Backbone as CSV, one residue per row, in Angstrom:
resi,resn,N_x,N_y,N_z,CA_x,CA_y,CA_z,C_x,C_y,C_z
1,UNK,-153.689,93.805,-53.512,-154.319,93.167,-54.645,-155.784,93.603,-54.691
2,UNK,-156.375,94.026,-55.941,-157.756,94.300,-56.191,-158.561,93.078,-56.025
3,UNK,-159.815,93.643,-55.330,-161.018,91.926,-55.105,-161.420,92.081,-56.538
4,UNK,-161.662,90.555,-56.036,-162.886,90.384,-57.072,-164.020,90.425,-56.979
5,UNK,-164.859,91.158,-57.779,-166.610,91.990,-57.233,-167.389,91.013,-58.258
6,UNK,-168.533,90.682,-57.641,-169.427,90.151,-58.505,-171.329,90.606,-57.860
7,UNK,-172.377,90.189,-58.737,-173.839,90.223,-57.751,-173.845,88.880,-57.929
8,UNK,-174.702,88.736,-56.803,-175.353,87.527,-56.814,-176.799,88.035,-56.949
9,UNK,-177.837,87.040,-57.262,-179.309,87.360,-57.408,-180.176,86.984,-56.064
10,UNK,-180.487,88.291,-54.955,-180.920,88.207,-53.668,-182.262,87.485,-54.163
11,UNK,-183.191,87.165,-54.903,-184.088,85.972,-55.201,-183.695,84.872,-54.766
12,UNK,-182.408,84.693,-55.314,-181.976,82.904,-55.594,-181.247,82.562,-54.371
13,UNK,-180.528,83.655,-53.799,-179.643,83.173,-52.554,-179.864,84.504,-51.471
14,UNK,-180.284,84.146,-50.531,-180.583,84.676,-49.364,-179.174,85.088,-48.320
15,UNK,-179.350,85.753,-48.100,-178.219,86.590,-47.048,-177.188,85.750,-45.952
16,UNK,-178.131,84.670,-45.613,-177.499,84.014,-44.924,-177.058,83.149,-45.502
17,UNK,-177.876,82.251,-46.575,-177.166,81.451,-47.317,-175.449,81.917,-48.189
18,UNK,-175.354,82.892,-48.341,-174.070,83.662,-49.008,-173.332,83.733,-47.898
19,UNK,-173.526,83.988,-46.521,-172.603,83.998,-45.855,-172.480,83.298,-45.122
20,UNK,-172.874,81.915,-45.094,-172.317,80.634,-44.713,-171.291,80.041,-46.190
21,UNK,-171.644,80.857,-47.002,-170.343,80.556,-48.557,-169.497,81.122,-48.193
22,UNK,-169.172,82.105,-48.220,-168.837,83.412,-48.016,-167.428,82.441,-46.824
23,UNK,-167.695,82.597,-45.543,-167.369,81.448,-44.799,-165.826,80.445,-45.534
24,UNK,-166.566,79.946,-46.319,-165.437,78.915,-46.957,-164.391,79.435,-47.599
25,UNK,-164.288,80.908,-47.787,-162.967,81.451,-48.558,-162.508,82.267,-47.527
26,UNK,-162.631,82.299,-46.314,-161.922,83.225,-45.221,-160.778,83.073,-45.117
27,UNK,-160.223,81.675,-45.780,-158.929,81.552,-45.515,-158.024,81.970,-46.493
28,UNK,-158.194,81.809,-46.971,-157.635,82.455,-48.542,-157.920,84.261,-48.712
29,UNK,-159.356,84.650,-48.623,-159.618,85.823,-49.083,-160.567,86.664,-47.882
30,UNK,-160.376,87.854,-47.690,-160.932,88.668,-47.357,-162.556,88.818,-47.840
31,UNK,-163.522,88.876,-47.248,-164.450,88.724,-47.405,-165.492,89.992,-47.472
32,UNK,-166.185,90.636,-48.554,-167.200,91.382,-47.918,-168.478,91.689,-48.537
33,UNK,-169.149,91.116,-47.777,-170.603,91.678,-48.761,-171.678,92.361,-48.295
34,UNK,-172.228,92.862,-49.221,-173.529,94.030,-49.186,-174.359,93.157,-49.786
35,UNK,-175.584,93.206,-48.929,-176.696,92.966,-48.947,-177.262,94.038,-49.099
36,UNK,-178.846,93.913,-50.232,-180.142,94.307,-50.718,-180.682,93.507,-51.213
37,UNK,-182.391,94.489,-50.997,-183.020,93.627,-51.915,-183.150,93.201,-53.300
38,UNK,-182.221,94.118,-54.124,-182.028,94.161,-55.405,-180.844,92.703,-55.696
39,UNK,-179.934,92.950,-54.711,-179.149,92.225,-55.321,-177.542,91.877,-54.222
40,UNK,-176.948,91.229,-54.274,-175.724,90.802,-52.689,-174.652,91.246,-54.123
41,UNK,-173.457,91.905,-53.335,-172.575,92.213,-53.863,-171.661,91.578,-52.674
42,UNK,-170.952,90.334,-54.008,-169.404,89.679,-52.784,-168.253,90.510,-53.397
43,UNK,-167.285,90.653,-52.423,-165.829,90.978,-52.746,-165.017,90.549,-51.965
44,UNK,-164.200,89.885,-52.619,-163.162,88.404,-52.430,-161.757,88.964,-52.434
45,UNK,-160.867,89.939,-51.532,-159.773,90.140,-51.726,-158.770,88.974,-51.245
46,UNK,-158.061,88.602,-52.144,-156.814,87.585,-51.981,-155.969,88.258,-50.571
47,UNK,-155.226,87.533,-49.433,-154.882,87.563,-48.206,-153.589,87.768,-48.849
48,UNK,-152.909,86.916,-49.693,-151.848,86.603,-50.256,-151.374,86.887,-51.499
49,UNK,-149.815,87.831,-52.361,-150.170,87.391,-53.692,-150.390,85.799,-54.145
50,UNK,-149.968,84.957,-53.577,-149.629,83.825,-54.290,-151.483,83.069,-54.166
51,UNK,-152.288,83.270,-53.915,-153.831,83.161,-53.890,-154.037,83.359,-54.995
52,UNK,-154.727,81.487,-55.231,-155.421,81.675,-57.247,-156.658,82.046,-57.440
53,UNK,-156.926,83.578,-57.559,-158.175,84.233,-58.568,-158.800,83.154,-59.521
54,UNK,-158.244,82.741,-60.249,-158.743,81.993,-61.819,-160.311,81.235,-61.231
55,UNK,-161.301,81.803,-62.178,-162.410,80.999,-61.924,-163.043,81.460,-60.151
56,UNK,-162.577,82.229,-59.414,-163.051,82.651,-58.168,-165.023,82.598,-58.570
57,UNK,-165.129,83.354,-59.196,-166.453,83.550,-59.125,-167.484,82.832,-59.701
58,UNK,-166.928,81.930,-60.173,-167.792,80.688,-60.723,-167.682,79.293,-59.668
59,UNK,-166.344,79.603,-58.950,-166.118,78.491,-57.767,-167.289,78.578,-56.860
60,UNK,-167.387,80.557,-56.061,-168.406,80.757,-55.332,-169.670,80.516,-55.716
61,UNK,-170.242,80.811,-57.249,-171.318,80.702,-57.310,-171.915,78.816,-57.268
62,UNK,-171.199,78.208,-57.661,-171.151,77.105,-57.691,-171.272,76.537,-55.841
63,UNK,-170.364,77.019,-54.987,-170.623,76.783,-53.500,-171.722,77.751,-52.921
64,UNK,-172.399,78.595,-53.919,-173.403,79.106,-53.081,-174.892,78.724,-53.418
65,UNK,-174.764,77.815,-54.657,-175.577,76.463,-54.804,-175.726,75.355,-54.100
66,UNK,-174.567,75.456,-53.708,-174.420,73.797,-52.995,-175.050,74.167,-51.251
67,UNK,-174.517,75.628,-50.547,-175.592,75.788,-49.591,-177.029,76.256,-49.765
68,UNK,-177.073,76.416,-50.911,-178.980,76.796,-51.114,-179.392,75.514,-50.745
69,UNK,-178.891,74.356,-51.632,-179.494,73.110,-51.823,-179.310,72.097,-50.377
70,UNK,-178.368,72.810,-49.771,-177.624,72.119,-48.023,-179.474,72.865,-46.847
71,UNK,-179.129,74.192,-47.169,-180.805,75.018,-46.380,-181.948,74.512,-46.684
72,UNK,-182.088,74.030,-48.073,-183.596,73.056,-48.282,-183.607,71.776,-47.678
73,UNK,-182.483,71.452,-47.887,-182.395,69.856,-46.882,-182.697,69.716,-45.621
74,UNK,-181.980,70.737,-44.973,-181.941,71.100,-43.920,-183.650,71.377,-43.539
75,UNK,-184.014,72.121,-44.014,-185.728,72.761,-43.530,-186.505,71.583,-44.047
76,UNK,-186.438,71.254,-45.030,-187.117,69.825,-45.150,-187.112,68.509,-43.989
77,UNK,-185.858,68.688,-43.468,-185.548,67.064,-42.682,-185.474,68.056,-41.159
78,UNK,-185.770,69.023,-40.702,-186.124,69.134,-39.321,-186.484,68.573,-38.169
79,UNK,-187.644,68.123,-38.463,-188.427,67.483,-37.726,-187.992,65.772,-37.458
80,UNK,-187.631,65.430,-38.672,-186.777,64.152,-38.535,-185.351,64.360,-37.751
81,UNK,-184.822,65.315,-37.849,-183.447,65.935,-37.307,-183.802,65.635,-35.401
82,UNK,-184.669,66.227,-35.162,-185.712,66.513,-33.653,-186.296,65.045,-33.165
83,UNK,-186.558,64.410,-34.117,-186.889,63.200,-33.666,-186.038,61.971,-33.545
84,UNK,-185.112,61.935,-34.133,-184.057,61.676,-34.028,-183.109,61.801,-32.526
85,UNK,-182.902,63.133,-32.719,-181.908,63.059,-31.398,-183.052,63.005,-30.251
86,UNK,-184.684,63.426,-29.764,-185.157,62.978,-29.178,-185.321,61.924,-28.787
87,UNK,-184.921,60.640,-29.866,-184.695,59.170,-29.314,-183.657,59.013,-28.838
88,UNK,-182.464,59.735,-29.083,-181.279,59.104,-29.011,-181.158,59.640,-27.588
89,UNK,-181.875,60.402,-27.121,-181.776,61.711,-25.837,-182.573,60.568,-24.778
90,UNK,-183.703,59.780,-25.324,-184.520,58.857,-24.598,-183.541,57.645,-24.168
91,UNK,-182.764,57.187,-25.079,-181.970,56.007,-25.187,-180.846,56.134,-23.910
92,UNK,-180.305,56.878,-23.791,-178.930,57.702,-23.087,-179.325,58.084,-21.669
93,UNK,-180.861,58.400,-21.492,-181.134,58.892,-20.228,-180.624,57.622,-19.274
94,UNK,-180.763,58.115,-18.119,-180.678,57.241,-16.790,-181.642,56.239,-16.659
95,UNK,-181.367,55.352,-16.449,-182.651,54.669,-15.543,-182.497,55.164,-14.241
96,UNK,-183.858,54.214,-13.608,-183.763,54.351,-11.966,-182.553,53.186,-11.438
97,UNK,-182.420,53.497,-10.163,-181.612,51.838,-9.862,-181.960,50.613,-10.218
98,UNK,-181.075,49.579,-10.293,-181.495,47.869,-10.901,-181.902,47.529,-9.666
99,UNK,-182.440,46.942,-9.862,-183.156,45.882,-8.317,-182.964,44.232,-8.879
């Protein structure tokens, strides 16, 4: 079965962000993309005939929104992320013996 080829805009979605998308159709489709700076080229070959194409590339672009917007969260709430399990890391430690 022929993939399906599309660009994505290397501005808007970053290399890694596409291939943590990218990721979510392994099961279904063969995966491959080229990276530049111009522009990411995905190609989505179906594993299976019975694998539904319809709308493929509006599904991905749509999940490769949803990890842009997952990486800002993410870099935004870091430090809360760190402080966080640093308490929970404080909470869990040992004491000394009870007396």
């Amino acid at each position: 079965m022929a993939p399906v080829r599309f660009l994505m805009d290397a501005s808007l979605f970053p290399a890694d962000v596409l291939a943590r998308t990218a990721h979510r159709y392994t099961g279904d489709f063969f995966v491959d993309l080229a990276c530049s700076d111009n522009g990411h080229t995905v190609a989505l070959t179906p594993k299976h005939q019975d694998v539904g194409i319809t709308d493929i590339e509006g599904r991905f672009r749509n999940d490769a929104l949803d990890e842009r917007l997952r990486e800002r969260i993410r870099a935004e709430t870091t430090d809360l992320h760190v402080s966080l399990a640093q308490a929970a890391l404080r909470q869990a430690s040992p004491r000394g013996p009870s007396r």
